[in-house]
Amino acid sequence: MAKINPNYQKLRTEYIFPVIEQKLADLKKRLPKASIVNLGIGDIAQPLAPAITTAICSAVQEMGEESSLRGYGPSEGYDFLRLAIAKNEFAHLGISPDEIFISDGANSDTANIQELFGMSNAIGITDPTYPVYLDTSVMAGRGSKILFLPCTEKTGFLPVPPKEHCDLVYLCSPSNPTGVAFTRKELAAWVAYAKKEGAILLYDNAYVAFITSPDVPHSIFEIEGAKAVAIEFRSFSKSAGFTGLRCAYTILPKTVHAHLGRKMISLHTLWKRRQNTKSNGVAYPIQRGAEAVFTKQGQKETKAQVKSYLTQAALLRKGLISLGYKCFGGVDSPYIWWKAPKGLSSWEFFDLLLEKCHLISVPGKGFGPSGEGYVRLSCFTSPAIAKEALKRIGKL
Ligand code: PLP
């Protein structure tokens, strides 16, 4: 008889989003006319930029012509997109196009990268965390090798290098869910830790486009020595509205190595091998759409979208503070980490906001035990909805 992977039984049973959906469905049943303000799930709230849709449509047209037939593309991504990324994002950091691997999402890349590493590796994962790092580690049978790195008010809601040894560490900055980002000094401390411990940093930089603070680095490779110890993940999802299109990339410098006995093996070579075997690449029109993000018009349009989300973040943040609440993030990120008042738990505060304001948030505890006492607000919304949310919160 076929047997399941028993590690799936070890996953936390409560995945927050279905619970939130259920609570929302209950409310709608009781109050069918309630107008809901959804600041929960972090999905985009604006249509695709015209520069992107135009590029995608013309790529599809092109594929309909006999003279420009396109079948399977390269599994690492088309050269035109790898070149555009290297030129526009990494020219000053000396990353070459062949160190950039195109994929269908940072979600799958941050999960799949684990395949390159043996099962004995100790993994550092933040608490609270973006759930993918934890769940995929558990699915892979690494549950007993996880060291949780608390992100609390005391640590500035970001992890600090621990005394304990880790071989791999997932870092997310700007952070989902806490909405704060590493300064250069804080990130340099992690690079120093990785060098000392012989660890590899798995750096999820999906929200780089939202960075506004001058002391927050835009890439881990800005930190000296990082090219020997770090892999960076980026995505077009939030920077250019690609959540429904799917396109992301991983930067894996050729200088990153890990041990096989006494031998040092290039992770770049292994990842290339993995992608060649397991992926047939991202659709050609989608990659043309991603390339269009780097055109003058594409930059103008996508930057305006990000700016507008950040405007909502600033509005909500200032509004909450002026109402006497404590909140963090929302400056270099589209997320606000809001402290529940009067010692309420995350779920109690979530329920209060849902019942009294018809507002959806995400309970911090869903991202890990240290998220208890907080909720996350997503600022992927319109100015009108952000204002409406504040109006309702003001009446609490
Ligand atoms: N990484 C982080 C930290 C995210 O918050 C998200 C999406 O919410 C992703 C990765 C997913 O990116 P993608 O849409 O490229 O899979």
Tab-separated table of C-alpha atoms and ligand atoms in Angstrom:
chain	number	residue	atom	x	y	z
A	1	MET	CA	0.000	0.000	0.000
A	2	ALA	CA	1.241	3.519	-0.785
A	3	LYS	CA	2.468	5.407	2.252
A	4	ILE	CA	2.318	9.131	2.782
A	5	ASN	CA	5.192	11.388	3.764
A	6	PRO	CA	4.680	11.345	7.559
A	7	ASN	CA	6.184	14.815	7.872
A	8	TYR	CA	2.933	16.288	6.544
A	9	GLN	CA	1.289	15.068	9.740
A	10	LYS	CA	3.694	17.266	11.700
A	11	LEU	CA	2.498	20.523	10.130
A	12	ARG	CA	0.609	22.895	12.379
A	13	THR	CA	-3.038	22.097	11.849
A	14	GLU	CA	-4.211	25.672	12.117
A	15	TYR	CA	-3.319	27.462	8.889
A	16	ILE	CA	-4.552	30.992	9.561
A	17	PHE	CA	-6.074	32.021	6.270
A	18	PRO	CA	-8.829	29.361	6.151
A	19	VAL	CA	-9.739	30.260	9.769
A	20	ILE	CA	-9.988	33.931	8.810
A	21	GLU	CA	-12.124	33.011	5.792
A	22	GLN	CA	-14.457	31.017	8.033
A	23	LYS	CA	-14.829	33.875	10.525
A	24	LEU	CA	-15.560	36.255	7.668
A	25	ALA	CA	-18.149	33.869	6.183
A	26	ASP	CA	-19.857	33.626	9.616
A	27	LEU	CA	-20.007	37.421	9.903
A	28	LYS	CA	-21.439	37.763	6.390
A	29	LYS	CA	-24.100	35.192	7.224
A	30	ARG	CA	-25.116	37.116	10.339
A	31	LEU	CA	-24.769	40.572	8.746
A	32	PRO	CA	-25.175	40.195	4.985
A	33	LYS	CA	-25.081	43.964	4.428
A	34	ALA	CA	-21.853	44.599	6.366
A	35	SER	CA	-19.236	46.373	4.259
A	36	ILE	CA	-15.934	44.670	4.902
A	37	VAL	CA	-12.569	46.422	4.928
A	38	ASN	CA	-9.964	43.808	4.073
A	39	LEU	CA	-6.443	44.597	5.260
A	40	GLY	CA	-5.671	40.924	5.694
A	41	ILE	CA	-4.135	38.974	2.876
A	42	GLY	CA	-1.177	40.713	1.231
A	43	ASP	CA	-2.278	40.662	-2.381
A	44	ILE	CA	-2.059	43.547	-4.823
A	45	ALA	CA	-4.918	46.044	-5.129
A	46	GLN	CA	-4.106	47.737	-8.444
A	47	PRO	CA	-4.308	46.480	-12.037
A	48	LEU	CA	-1.180	45.620	-14.001
A	49	ALA	CA	0.778	48.580	-15.326
A	50	PRO	CA	0.065	49.296	-19.038
A	51	ALA	CA	3.760	48.891	-19.973
A	52	ILE	CA	3.554	45.296	-18.706
A	53	THR	CA	0.247	44.327	-20.334
A	54	THR	CA	1.417	45.789	-23.670
A	55	ALA	CA	4.659	43.798	-23.564
A	56	ILE	CA	2.830	40.575	-22.647
A	57	CYS	CA	0.194	40.999	-25.369
A	58	SER	CA	2.772	41.667	-28.062
A	59	ALA	CA	4.814	38.628	-26.920
A	60	VAL	CA	1.691	36.470	-27.239
A	61	GLN	CA	1.054	37.892	-30.743
A	62	GLU	CA	4.653	37.149	-31.641
A	63	MET	CA	4.194	33.518	-30.591
A	64	GLY	CA	1.304	33.232	-33.033
A	65	GLU	CA	3.570	33.913	-35.979
A	66	GLU	CA	5.276	31.146	-37.902
A	67	SER	CA	8.534	33.085	-38.143
A	68	SER	CA	8.931	33.478	-34.382
A	69	LEU	CA	7.811	30.134	-33.012
A	70	ARG	CA	8.807	29.611	-29.396
A	71	GLY	CA	8.629	26.340	-27.544
A	72	TYR	CA	10.338	25.460	-24.286
A	73	GLY	CA	12.472	28.299	-22.991
A	74	PRO	CA	15.688	27.990	-21.017
A	75	SER	CA	14.991	26.696	-17.508
A	76	GLU	CA	17.164	29.420	-15.948
A	77	GLY	CA	15.209	32.118	-17.790
A	78	TYR	CA	15.657	33.978	-21.069
A	79	ASP	CA	18.900	35.933	-21.455
A	80	PHE	CA	16.994	39.155	-22.197
A	81	LEU	CA	15.449	39.137	-18.725
A	82	ARG	CA	18.581	37.983	-16.877
A	83	LEU	CA	20.489	40.781	-18.622
A	84	ALA	CA	17.849	43.396	-17.811
A	85	ILE	CA	17.920	42.422	-14.115
A	86	ALA	CA	21.725	42.342	-13.928
A	87	LYS	CA	21.994	45.734	-15.661
A	88	ASN	CA	19.224	47.528	-13.781
A	89	GLU	CA	19.459	46.020	-10.299
A	90	PHE	CA	22.975	44.678	-9.831
A	91	ALA	CA	25.407	46.499	-12.147
A	92	HIS	CA	26.985	48.248	-9.144
A	93	LEU	CA	27.329	44.956	-7.249
A	94	GLY	CA	29.058	42.917	-9.940
A	95	ILE	CA	26.397	40.208	-10.240
A	96	SER	CA	26.489	38.645	-13.712
A	97	PRO	CA	23.369	37.609	-15.676
A	98	ASP	CA	24.214	33.916	-15.316
A	99	GLU	CA	24.088	34.271	-11.532
A	100	ILE	CA	20.389	35.201	-11.870
A	101	PHE	CA	17.834	32.388	-12.177
A	102	ILE	CA	14.283	33.225	-13.278
A	103	SER	CA	11.432	31.277	-11.707
A	104	ASP	CA	7.679	31.310	-11.165
A	105	GLY	CA	7.901	32.648	-7.612
A	106	ALA	CA	9.973	33.450	-4.557
A	107	ASN	CA	7.660	31.091	-2.694
A	108	SER	CA	8.791	28.064	-4.656
A	109	ASP	CA	12.445	29.196	-4.759
A	110	THR	CA	12.725	29.735	-0.999
A	111	ALA	CA	11.207	26.281	-0.489
A	112	ASN	CA	13.081	24.442	-3.265
A	113	ILE	CA	16.501	25.766	-2.297
A	114	GLN	CA	16.438	23.338	0.643
A	115	GLU	CA	16.974	20.474	-1.814
A	116	LEU	CA	20.603	21.506	-2.187
A	117	PHE	CA	21.310	20.945	1.483
A	118	GLY	CA	21.766	17.758	3.513
A	119	MET	CA	19.336	16.752	6.214
A	120	SER	CA	21.805	17.266	9.077
A	121	ASN	CA	21.877	21.050	8.636
A	122	ALA	CA	20.575	23.152	11.530
A	123	ILE	CA	18.157	25.802	10.196
A	124	GLY	CA	17.455	29.164	11.793
A	125	ILE	CA	13.914	30.422	11.201
A	126	THR	CA	12.467	33.581	12.667
A	127	ASP	CA	9.520	33.613	15.051
A	128	PRO	CA	7.214	35.076	13.763
A	129	THR	CA	8.009	34.018	10.208
A	130	TYR	CA	6.668	34.044	6.674
A	131	PRO	CA	5.104	30.559	6.959
A	132	VAL	CA	6.669	29.023	3.821
A	133	TYR	CA	10.165	28.659	5.347
A	134	LEU	CA	8.843	26.779	8.351
A	135	ASP	CA	6.204	24.624	6.681
A	136	THR	CA	8.499	23.505	3.859
A	137	SER	CA	11.256	22.674	6.359
A	138	VAL	CA	8.783	20.523	8.272
A	139	MET	CA	7.477	18.884	5.064
A	140	ALA	CA	11.070	18.017	4.157
A	141	GLY	CA	11.585	16.312	7.524
A	142	ARG	CA	13.791	19.021	9.010
A	143	GLY	CA	11.460	19.799	11.922
A	144	SER	CA	13.864	18.617	14.615
A	145	LYS	CA	16.720	20.702	13.176
A	146	ILE	CA	15.014	24.099	13.482
A	147	LEU	CA	16.272	26.830	15.786
A	148	PHE	CA	13.694	29.572	16.280
A	149	LEU	CA	15.013	33.127	16.277
A	150	PRO	CA	12.667	35.387	18.258
A	151	CYS	CA	11.650	38.710	16.719
A	152	THR	CA	10.147	40.720	19.548
A	153	GLU	CA	9.909	44.354	20.571
A	154	LYS	CA	13.271	43.832	22.331
A	155	THR	CA	15.004	42.691	19.109
A	156	GLY	CA	13.302	45.369	17.004
A	157	PHE	CA	11.049	42.686	15.414
A	158	LEU	CA	14.001	41.291	13.449
A	159	PRO	CA	16.258	38.351	14.344
A	160	VAL	CA	19.660	38.876	15.913
A	161	PRO	CA	22.471	36.376	15.350
A	162	PRO	CA	22.140	33.674	18.038
A	163	LYS	CA	24.841	32.149	20.243
A	164	GLU	CA	23.921	28.739	18.816
A	165	HIS	CA	25.234	27.356	15.556
A	166	CYS	CA	23.073	27.310	12.405
A	167	ASP	CA	24.098	26.009	8.991
A	168	LEU	CA	21.266	27.733	7.138
A	169	VAL	CA	19.317	30.818	8.164
A	170	TYR	CA	16.185	32.180	6.529
A	171	LEU	CA	16.141	35.984	6.718
A	172	CYS	CA	13.336	38.145	5.397
A	173	SER	CA	13.895	41.883	5.040
A	174	PRO	CA	11.813	43.989	4.669
A	175	SER	CA	10.040	41.526	6.880
A	176	ASN	CA	6.757	39.847	6.310
A	177	PRO	CA	5.023	39.876	8.788
A	178	THR	CA	6.642	42.489	11.068
A	179	GLY	CA	7.088	45.165	8.387
A	180	VAL	CA	10.553	46.301	9.512
A	181	ALA	CA	13.865	46.041	7.633
A	182	PHE	CA	17.522	45.437	8.480
A	183	THR	CA	19.869	48.395	8.575
A	184	ARG	CA	23.267	47.946	6.968
A	185	LYS	CA	24.838	47.361	10.385
A	186	GLU	CA	22.290	44.728	11.398
A	187	LEU	CA	22.664	42.853	8.131
A	188	ALA	CA	26.466	43.049	8.354
A	189	ALA	CA	26.188	41.299	11.746
A	190	TRP	CA	24.408	38.406	10.002
A	191	VAL	CA	27.037	38.180	7.279
A	192	ALA	CA	29.722	38.096	10.002
A	193	TYR	CA	27.763	35.336	11.784
A	194	ALA	CA	27.525	33.305	8.566
A	195	LYS	CA	31.255	33.627	7.967
A	196	LYS	CA	32.061	32.599	11.541
A	197	GLU	CA	29.678	29.620	11.523
A	198	GLY	CA	30.193	28.538	7.906
A	199	ALA	CA	26.471	29.153	7.390
A	200	ILE	CA	24.495	30.129	4.292
A	201	LEU	CA	21.973	32.992	4.534
A	202	LEU	CA	18.760	32.506	2.560
A	203	TYR	CA	17.768	36.136	2.106
A	204	ASP	CA	14.175	36.790	1.037
A	205	ASN	CA	14.093	40.292	-0.408
A	206	ALA	CA	10.616	40.120	-1.983
A	207	TYR	CA	9.799	43.642	-0.710
A	208	VAL	CA	12.957	45.465	-1.832
A	209	ALA	CA	10.887	47.912	-3.910
A	210	PHE	CA	9.315	49.261	-0.712
A	211	ILE	CA	12.570	50.349	0.944
A	212	THR	CA	12.664	54.080	1.638
A	213	SER	CA	15.125	54.441	4.540
A	214	PRO	CA	18.648	55.417	3.464
A	215	ASP	CA	20.374	53.069	5.934
A	216	VAL	CA	18.486	49.982	4.710
A	217	PRO	CA	20.460	48.049	2.068
A	218	HIS	CA	18.659	47.102	-1.151
A	219	SER	CA	20.547	43.833	-1.512
A	220	ILE	CA	22.489	41.617	0.873
A	221	PHE	CA	25.301	41.765	-1.675
A	222	GLU	CA	25.898	45.385	-0.666
A	223	ILE	CA	27.457	43.917	2.482
A	224	GLU	CA	31.109	42.998	2.139
A	225	GLY	CA	31.694	39.262	2.095
A	226	ALA	CA	28.040	38.382	1.411
A	227	LYS	CA	28.833	36.945	-2.019
A	228	ALA	CA	30.460	33.982	-0.284
A	229	VAL	CA	27.633	33.254	2.149
A	230	ALA	CA	24.278	34.440	0.791
A	231	ILE	CA	21.569	33.580	-1.705
A	232	GLU	CA	19.013	36.326	-2.413
A	233	PHE	CA	15.417	35.839	-3.524
A	234	ARG	CA	13.374	38.530	-5.266
A	235	SER	CA	9.996	38.647	-6.916
A	236	PHE	CA	7.999	40.776	-9.355
A	237	SER	CA	4.864	39.929	-7.350
A	238	LYS	CA	4.691	42.945	-5.063
A	239	SER	CA	7.052	45.326	-6.868
A	240	ALA	CA	5.189	45.095	-10.192
A	241	GLY	CA	1.863	43.399	-9.457
A	242	PHE	CA	2.829	39.917	-10.772
A	243	THR	CA	1.021	37.860	-8.109
A	244	GLY	CA	-1.322	36.485	-10.780
A	245	LEU	CA	1.324	36.292	-13.533
A	246	ARG	CA	4.149	34.550	-11.612
A	247	CYS	CA	7.719	35.685	-12.117
A	248	ALA	CA	10.578	35.931	-9.646
A	249	TYR	CA	14.334	35.403	-9.508
A	250	THR	CA	17.078	34.022	-7.326
A	251	ILE	CA	20.567	35.483	-7.229
A	252	LEU	CA	23.097	32.765	-6.561
A	253	PRO	CA	26.682	34.020	-6.904
A	254	LYS	CA	29.216	31.496	-8.194
A	255	THR	CA	31.271	32.152	-5.070
A	256	VAL	CA	28.783	30.500	-2.651
A	257	HIS	CA	29.902	27.014	-1.628
A	258	ALA	CA	28.917	24.314	0.855
A	259	HIS	CA	30.753	21.224	2.085
A	260	LEU	CA	30.626	17.648	0.903
A	261	GLY	CA	33.037	16.030	3.328
A	262	ARG	CA	36.218	18.000	2.783
A	263	LYS	CA	35.233	19.140	-0.674
A	264	MET	CA	33.678	22.538	-1.341
A	265	ILE	CA	30.822	22.331	-3.837
A	266	SER	CA	29.432	25.300	-5.793
A	267	LEU	CA	25.775	25.876	-4.967
A	268	HIS	CA	25.413	27.766	-8.243
A	269	THR	CA	26.268	24.570	-10.144
A	270	LEU	CA	23.837	22.514	-8.068
A	271	TRP	CA	20.965	24.993	-8.456
A	272	LYS	CA	21.531	25.176	-12.223
A	273	ARG	CA	21.435	21.378	-12.323
A	274	ARG	CA	18.257	21.310	-10.239
A	275	GLN	CA	16.489	23.897	-12.383
A	276	ASN	CA	17.565	22.190	-15.627
A	277	THR	CA	16.055	18.947	-14.386
A	278	LYS	CA	12.933	20.142	-12.618
A	279	SER	CA	11.839	23.271	-14.447
A	280	ASN	CA	10.930	24.135	-18.002
A	281	GLY	CA	11.106	27.827	-17.232
A	282	VAL	CA	8.596	30.652	-17.031
A	283	ALA	CA	6.252	31.479	-19.936
A	284	TYR	CA	7.891	33.659	-22.602
A	285	PRO	CA	5.206	36.416	-22.546
A	286	ILE	CA	5.471	36.673	-18.761
A	287	GLN	CA	9.223	37.116	-18.992
A	288	ARG	CA	8.705	39.814	-21.641
A	289	GLY	CA	6.280	41.460	-19.193
A	290	ALA	CA	8.941	41.327	-16.476
A	291	GLU	CA	11.508	42.802	-18.855
A	292	ALA	CA	9.109	45.707	-19.479
A	293	VAL	CA	9.279	46.589	-15.766
A	294	PHE	CA	12.799	47.895	-16.444
A	295	THR	CA	11.814	50.197	-19.314
A	296	LYS	CA	11.447	53.889	-18.563
A	297	GLN	CA	7.662	53.656	-18.766
A	298	GLY	CA	7.578	50.410	-16.763
A	299	GLN	CA	9.661	51.966	-13.996
A	300	LYS	CA	7.465	55.054	-13.906
A	301	GLU	CA	4.244	53.040	-13.680
A	302	THR	CA	5.367	50.342	-11.207
A	303	LYS	CA	7.134	52.837	-8.943
A	304	ALA	CA	3.942	54.891	-8.811
A	305	GLN	CA	2.031	51.789	-7.645
A	306	VAL	CA	4.547	51.015	-4.904
A	307	LYS	CA	4.514	54.664	-3.846
A	308	SER	CA	0.761	54.570	-3.553
A	309	TYR	CA	0.849	51.458	-1.317
A	310	LEU	CA	3.469	53.199	0.826
A	311	THR	CA	1.220	56.263	1.050
A	312	GLN	CA	-1.532	54.041	2.465
A	313	ALA	CA	1.022	52.565	4.884
A	314	ALA	CA	2.053	56.028	6.083
A	315	LEU	CA	-1.582	57.082	6.450
A	316	LEU	CA	-2.506	54.017	8.507
A	317	ARG	CA	0.644	54.151	10.587
A	318	LYS	CA	0.250	57.846	11.453
A	319	GLY	CA	-3.446	57.419	12.045
A	320	LEU	CA	-2.986	54.512	14.457
A	321	ILE	CA	-0.244	56.318	16.359
A	322	SER	CA	-2.391	59.444	16.668
A	323	LEU	CA	-5.189	57.269	18.059
A	324	GLY	CA	-2.773	56.162	20.774
A	325	TYR	CA	-1.896	52.691	19.409
A	326	LYS	CA	1.556	51.218	19.176
A	327	CYS	CA	2.568	50.003	15.741
A	328	PHE	CA	5.725	49.164	13.816
A	329	GLY	CA	6.782	48.777	10.186
A	330	GLY	CA	5.014	50.423	7.260
A	331	VAL	CA	8.013	52.606	6.354
A	332	ASP	CA	10.108	50.198	4.269
A	333	SER	CA	7.324	47.705	3.752
A	334	PRO	CA	3.615	47.428	2.948
A	335	TYR	CA	2.898	45.783	6.335
A	336	ILE	CA	2.110	47.258	9.732
A	337	TRP	CA	2.682	45.259	12.902
A	338	TRP	CA	0.053	46.533	15.295
A	339	LYS	CA	0.265	45.848	19.022
A	340	ALA	CA	-3.038	44.726	20.528
A	341	PRO	CA	-4.233	47.061	23.288
A	342	LYS	CA	-5.011	46.115	26.886
A	343	GLY	CA	-3.231	42.772	26.767
A	344	LEU	CA	-5.636	41.307	24.203
A	345	SER	CA	-4.401	38.208	22.404
A	346	SER	CA	-3.941	38.289	18.622
A	347	TRP	CA	-7.161	36.408	17.984
A	348	GLU	CA	-9.124	38.484	20.535
A	349	PHE	CA	-7.943	41.664	18.839
A	350	PHE	CA	-8.670	40.189	15.402
A	351	ASP	CA	-12.216	39.305	16.552
A	352	LEU	CA	-12.744	42.773	18.039
A	353	LEU	CA	-11.664	44.455	14.778
A	354	LEU	CA	-13.865	42.125	12.760
A	355	GLU	CA	-16.952	42.501	14.969
A	356	LYS	CA	-16.771	46.223	15.727
A	357	CYS	CA	-15.068	47.615	12.602
A	358	HIS	CA	-15.805	44.870	10.069
A	359	LEU	CA	-12.081	45.039	9.403
A	360	ILE	CA	-9.943	42.056	8.506
A	361	SER	CA	-6.396	41.827	9.831
A	362	VAL	CA	-4.141	38.809	10.335
A	363	PRO	CA	-3.502	37.605	13.907
A	364	GLY	CA	0.246	37.758	14.607
A	365	LYS	CA	0.170	34.422	16.380
A	366	GLY	CA	-0.533	32.761	13.045
A	367	PHE	CA	3.046	33.612	12.067
A	368	GLY	CA	4.533	32.061	15.208
A	369	PRO	CA	4.248	32.194	19.020
A	370	SER	CA	6.198	35.481	19.269
A	371	GLY	CA	3.533	37.088	17.098
A	372	GLU	CA	1.093	36.743	19.995
A	373	GLY	CA	-0.333	40.112	20.995
A	374	TYR	CA	-0.035	41.627	17.500
A	375	VAL	CA	-1.996	41.762	14.263
A	376	ARG	CA	-0.623	42.440	10.782
A	377	LEU	CA	-2.266	44.995	8.533
A	378	SER	CA	-1.628	44.900	4.809
A	379	CYS	CA	-1.405	48.274	3.065
A	380	PHE	CA	-2.131	46.816	-0.386
A	381	THR	CA	-5.294	48.865	-0.578
A	382	SER	CA	-6.693	52.147	-1.870
A	383	PRO	CA	-6.535	55.543	-0.108
A	384	ALA	CA	-10.332	55.473	0.320
A	385	ILE	CA	-10.242	52.087	2.079
A	386	ALA	CA	-7.289	53.070	4.279
A	387	LYS	CA	-9.210	56.209	5.356
A	388	GLU	CA	-12.366	54.201	5.967
A	389	ALA	CA	-10.379	51.731	8.108
A	390	LEU	CA	-9.029	54.562	10.241
A	391	LYS	CA	-12.467	56.116	10.611
A	392	ARG	CA	-13.847	52.820	11.936
A	393	ILE	CA	-10.862	52.189	14.210
A	394	GLY	CA	-11.262	55.713	15.595
A	395	LYS	CA	-14.756	54.778	16.796
A	396	LEU	CA	-13.563	51.689	18.669
B	1	PLP	N1	8.359	36.029	0.205
B	1	PLP	C1	7.653	36.800	1.026
B	1	PLP	C2	8.298	37.346	2.244
B	1	PLP	C3	6.312	37.096	0.748
B	1	PLP	O1	5.602	37.851	1.587
B	1	PLP	C4	5.722	36.567	-0.403
B	1	PLP	C5	4.302	36.816	-0.730
B	1	PLP	O2	3.522	37.272	0.025
B	1	PLP	C6	6.494	35.754	-1.224
B	1	PLP	C7	7.804	35.503	-0.903
B	1	PLP	C8	5.879	35.123	-2.429
B	1	PLP	O3	6.417	35.628	-3.585
B	1	PLP	P1	5.950	35.025	-4.987
B	1	PLP	O4	4.625	35.602	-5.305
B	1	PLP	O5	7.050	35.462	-5.909
B	1	PLP	O6	5.910	33.545	-4.851
